[in-house]
CSV table of C-alpha atoms in Angstrom, one decimal:
chain,number,residue,atom,x,y,z
A,25,ASN,CA,31.2,28.8,29.1
A,26,ALA,CA,32.2,31.9,26.9
A,27,GLY,CA,32.9,31.2,23.3
A,28,VAL,CA,35.4,32.9,21.0
A,29,MET,CA,35.4,36.5,21.7
A,30,GLN,CA,36.3,39.1,19.2
A,31,ASN,CA,36.6,42.8,19.4
A,32,PRO,CA,35.9,45.3,18.1
A,33,ARG,CA,32.9,44.0,16.4
A,34,HIS,CA,32.9,46.9,13.9
A,35,LEU,CA,35.8,49.1,13.0
A,36,VAL,CA,36.0,52.0,10.5
A,37,ARG,CA,39.3,53.1,9.4
A,38,ARG,CA,40.6,55.7,6.8
A,39,ARG,CA,42.9,54.7,4.1
A,40,GLY,CA,46.5,54.5,5.4
A,41,GLN,CA,45.6,53.9,9.1
A,42,GLU,CA,46.1,50.8,11.1
A,43,ALA,CA,43.5,48.3,12.2
A,44,ARG,CA,43.9,46.0,15.2
A,45,LEU,CA,41.6,43.1,15.7
A,46,ARG,CA,41.6,41.1,18.8
A,47,CYS,CA,40.7,37.4,19.5
A,48,SER,CA,40.2,35.6,22.7
A,49,PRO,CA,39.9,31.8,22.2
A,50,MET,CA,37.5,29.6,24.0
A,51,LYS,CA,38.6,28.6,27.4
A,52,GLY,CA,41.2,25.8,27.3
A,53,HIS,CA,41.9,26.3,23.5
A,54,SER,CA,45.4,26.9,22.4
A,55,HIS,CA,45.1,26.9,18.7
A,56,VAL,CA,43.9,30.1,17.0
A,57,TYR,CA,43.1,30.7,13.4
A,58,TRP,CA,42.1,33.8,11.3
A,59,TYR,CA,39.9,33.8,8.4
A,60,ARG,CA,38.7,36.6,6.1
A,61,GLN,CA,35.4,36.8,4.4
A,62,LEU,CA,35.0,39.3,1.6
A,63,PRO,CA,31.5,40.4,0.7
A,64,GLU,CA,29.3,37.5,-0.6
A,65,GLU,CA,32.2,35.1,-0.5
A,66,GLY,CA,33.2,32.2,1.6
A,67,LEU,CA,35.7,32.2,4.4
A,68,LYS,CA,39.5,32.2,3.4
A,69,PHE,CA,42.2,30.9,5.8
A,70,MET,CA,44.8,33.6,6.7
A,71,VAL,CA,46.9,32.2,9.6
A,72,TYR,CA,47.2,29.5,12.3
A,73,LEU,CA,48.8,30.3,15.6
A,74,GLN,CA,49.7,28.6,18.8
A,75,LYS,CA,51.0,30.6,21.9
A,76,GLU,CA,54.0,32.5,20.9
A,77,ASN,CA,54.3,30.6,17.5
A,78,ILE,CA,53.0,31.1,14.0
A,79,ILE,CA,52.4,27.7,12.7
A,80,ASP,CA,51.1,28.5,9.2
A,81,GLU,CA,50.7,31.8,7.6
A,82,SER,CA,50.2,30.7,4.0
A,83,GLY,CA,47.1,32.7,3.6
A,84,MET,CA,48.3,36.0,4.8
A,85,PRO,CA,49.0,38.8,2.3
A,86,LYS,CA,52.8,39.3,2.1
A,87,GLU,CA,52.7,42.9,3.1
A,88,ARG,CA,50.9,45.0,5.8
A,89,PHE,CA,49.3,42.1,7.6
A,90,SER,CA,50.8,40.4,10.7
A,91,ALA,CA,49.4,38.2,13.5
A,92,GLU,CA,50.5,37.3,16.9
A,93,PHE,CA,49.3,35.1,19.9
A,94,PRO,CA,51.4,36.1,22.8
A,95,LYS,CA,51.9,34.0,26.0
A,96,GLU,CA,49.4,36.4,27.8
A,97,GLY,CA,46.5,38.0,26.3
A,98,PRO,CA,44.5,37.8,23.1
A,99,SER,CA,45.6,37.0,19.6
A,100,ILE,CA,46.0,40.2,17.5
A,101,LEU,CA,45.5,40.6,13.7
A,102,ARG,CA,47.2,43.8,12.5
A,103,ILE,CA,46.6,45.4,9.2
A,104,GLN,CA,48.9,48.4,8.5
A,105,GLN,CA,48.2,51.2,6.1
A,106,VAL,CA,44.7,49.9,5.3
A,107,VAL,CA,43.3,50.1,1.8
A,108,ARG,CA,39.7,49.8,0.5
A,109,GLY,CA,40.3,46.2,-0.5
A,110,ASP,CA,40.9,45.2,3.1
A,111,SER,CA,37.3,45.9,3.9
A,112,ALA,CA,35.9,42.6,5.0
A,113,ALA,CA,34.7,40.4,7.9
A,114,TYR,CA,37.6,38.9,9.9
A,115,PHE,CA,36.8,35.9,11.9
A,116,CYS,CA,38.8,34.2,14.5
A,117,ALA,CA,38.5,30.6,15.4
A,118,SER,CA,39.9,28.2,17.9
A,119,THR,CA,40.3,24.6,18.9
A,120,ASP,CA,42.1,22.5,21.4
A,121,VAL,CA,44.7,19.7,21.0
A,122,GLY,CA,42.3,17.0,22.1
A,123,GLY,CA,39.3,18.7,20.2
A,124,GLY,CA,39.5,16.4,17.2
A,125,ASN,CA,39.6,19.4,14.9
A,126,THR,CA,36.2,20.8,16.0
A,127,ILE,CA,36.7,24.4,15.3
A,128,TYR,CA,34.6,27.2,16.8
A,129,PHE,CA,34.2,30.6,15.4
A,130,GLY,CA,33.8,34.1,16.9
A,131,GLU,CA,31.1,36.5,15.8
A,132,GLY,CA,33.7,38.4,13.7
A,133,SER,CA,35.1,41.8,13.2
A,134,TRP,CA,33.7,43.9,10.4
A,135,LEU,CA,36.4,46.3,9.1
A,136,THR,CA,35.3,49.2,6.7
A,137,VAL,CA,37.9,51.2,5.1
A,138,VAL,CA,36.7,54.6,3.9
B,19,GLY,CA,46.2,22.7,-1.9
B,20,GLU,CA,42.7,21.6,-1.0
B,21,ASN,CA,39.7,22.9,-3.3
B,22,VAL,CA,36.1,22.5,-2.2
B,23,GLU,CA,33.3,23.0,-4.6
B,24,GLN,CA,29.7,23.6,-3.2
B,25,HIS,CA,26.4,23.4,-4.9
B,26,PRO,CA,23.9,24.8,-5.3
B,27,SER,CA,24.6,28.5,-4.7
B,28,THR,CA,21.1,29.2,-3.9
B,29,LEU,CA,18.2,26.9,-2.7
B,30,SER,CA,14.6,27.9,-2.2
B,31,VAL,CA,12.2,25.3,-0.5
B,32,GLN,CA,8.8,25.3,1.0
B,33,GLU,CA,8.6,24.9,4.8
B,34,GLY,CA,8.5,21.1,5.6
B,35,ASP,CA,10.3,20.1,2.6
B,36,SER,CA,13.9,18.6,2.6
B,37,ALA,CA,17.0,20.5,1.5
B,38,VAL,CA,20.2,18.9,0.2
B,39,ILE,CA,23.6,20.7,-0.3
B,40,LYS,CA,26.4,19.0,-2.0
B,41,CYS,CA,30.2,19.5,-1.8
B,42,THR,CA,33.2,18.0,-3.4
B,43,TYR,CA,36.8,18.1,-2.4
B,44,SER,CA,40.1,17.5,-4.1
B,45,ASP,CA,42.6,16.4,-1.5
B,46,SER,CA,42.3,12.7,-0.6
B,47,ALA,CA,44.3,13.5,2.6
B,48,SER,CA,41.3,15.5,4.0
B,49,ASN,CA,39.5,13.7,6.9
B,50,TYR,CA,37.4,16.3,8.6
B,51,PHE,CA,34.3,17.8,7.0
B,52,PRO,CA,32.2,20.3,9.1
B,53,TRP,CA,29.1,22.3,8.1
B,54,TYR,CA,28.5,25.7,9.2
B,55,LYS,CA,25.5,27.9,9.3
B,56,GLN,CA,25.9,31.6,9.0
B,57,GLU,CA,23.2,34.2,9.6
B,58,LEU,CA,23.5,37.8,8.5
B,59,GLY,CA,26.1,39.7,10.5
B,60,LYS,CA,27.2,36.8,12.6
B,61,GLY,CA,29.9,34.2,12.7
B,62,PRO,CA,29.7,30.7,11.3
B,63,GLN,CA,28.0,28.3,13.5
B,64,LEU,CA,29.0,24.6,13.5
B,65,ILE,CA,25.8,22.6,13.0
B,66,ILE,CA,27.3,19.2,12.3
B,67,ASP,CA,30.6,17.6,11.3
B,68,ILE,CA,31.8,14.2,10.2
B,69,ARG,CA,35.2,12.5,10.1
B,70,SER,CA,36.5,10.2,7.4
B,71,ASN,CA,36.1,6.9,9.4
B,72,VAL,CA,32.3,7.4,9.3
B,73,GLY,CA,29.9,7.3,6.3
B,74,GLU,CA,26.8,9.1,7.8
B,75,LYS,CA,26.0,11.2,10.9
B,76,LYS,CA,22.6,12.4,12.0
B,77,ASP,CA,21.5,15.0,14.6
B,78,GLN,CA,17.7,15.5,14.8
B,79,ARG,CA,16.7,17.0,11.4
B,80,ILE,CA,20.2,17.4,10.1
B,81,ALA,CA,22.2,14.6,8.7
B,82,VAL,CA,25.6,14.5,6.7
B,83,THR,CA,26.8,11.7,4.4
B,84,LEU,CA,30.4,11.2,3.2
B,85,ASN,CA,31.7,9.2,0.2
B,86,LYS,CA,35.5,9.2,0.5
B,87,THR,CA,36.0,7.2,-2.6
B,88,ALA,CA,34.1,9.9,-4.7
B,89,LYS,CA,35.3,12.7,-2.5
B,90,HIS,CA,32.0,14.2,-1.9
B,91,PHE,CA,29.8,14.9,1.1
B,92,SER,CA,26.3,16.3,1.5
B,93,LEU,CA,24.1,18.0,4.0
B,94,HIS,CA,20.5,16.9,4.4
B,95,ILE,CA,17.9,19.1,6.3
B,96,THR,CA,14.5,17.5,6.8
B,97,GLU,CA,11.3,19.2,7.8
B,98,THR,CA,12.7,22.6,7.0
B,99,GLN,CA,11.6,25.7,9.0
B,100,PRO,CA,11.8,29.3,8.2
B,101,GLU,CA,14.5,29.8,10.9
B,102,ASP,CA,16.7,27.4,8.8
B,103,SER,CA,17.0,30.2,6.3
B,104,ALA,CA,20.7,31.3,6.3
B,105,VAL,CA,23.9,30.7,4.4
B,106,TYR,CA,25.4,27.3,4.7
B,107,PHE,CA,29.2,26.4,4.1
B,108,CYS,CA,30.8,23.2,3.9
B,109,ALA,CA,34.5,22.8,4.6
B,110,ALA,CA,37.4,20.2,4.7
B,111,SER,CA,40.6,20.0,6.6
B,112,GLY,CA,43.4,17.5,7.1
B,113,ASP,CA,44.9,16.3,10.2
B,114,GLY,CA,48.1,16.8,12.0
B,115,GLY,CA,50.9,19.2,11.4
B,116,THR,CA,50.3,22.5,9.9
B,117,SER,CA,47.0,21.3,8.3
B,118,TYR,CA,45.4,20.7,11.8
B,119,GLY,CA,42.2,22.7,12.0
B,120,LYS,CA,43.0,24.7,8.7
B,121,LEU,CA,39.7,24.7,6.9
B,122,THR,CA,39.1,25.1,3.2
B,123,PHE,CA,35.5,26.5,2.6
B,124,GLY,CA,33.1,26.0,-0.2
B,125,GLN,CA,31.5,29.1,-1.8
B,126,GLY,CA,28.2,28.9,0.3
B,127,THR,CA,24.5,28.0,-0.3
B,128,ILE,CA,22.0,30.6,0.4
B,129,LEU,CA,19.0,28.6,1.8
B,130,THR,CA,15.5,30.3,1.9
B,131,VAL,CA,12.6,28.4,3.5
B,132,HIS,CA,9.2,29.8,2.6
B,133,PRO,CA,6.5,29.6,5.1
């Protein structure tokens, strides 16, 4: 029973480039969340998606960040024109409608902007 | 919005001792309170959770208590082992609508268990 799968695990980008992070939720899960963890801090909610819908993006920076969860394929977190302050661990989590809020996290994607 | 405060930020115990981490939350609508363990370079691993209709839950050496009136909940680890050393996070979320599964995390507690 595969858990939440994220890739790449580590990504290095130069300032101004684009970063794309992918997340495949646990089998049977239709709710996906993205969280960001800055060095030595807790996790901060970014966005909540269901298939083809953004439910809550209140934690997303207003510019350069976008997320999608298409009908087919993984959820994508896209960061355009990255800056050094985007360096962080990005975690995806998933749950299902009947899961009673139990939320499972992936192993994360570590983005380093140089 | 919800705000979760977690204490202490660091906790050092001897192997075999108990460890207690406490969290308070601000939103009385929150009704789901999970605890996660995070090891270096890894994702948060759910270790125990509690819902607002329950005051206490136990799973082997780990227990969580919830006081809804006071809006605080605690993690108790008994007979600690060196492999319990990690960062522990508490979290809170509501239920239904856009708050479904949207967690607000505490700042984390670095637990060190000395052999």
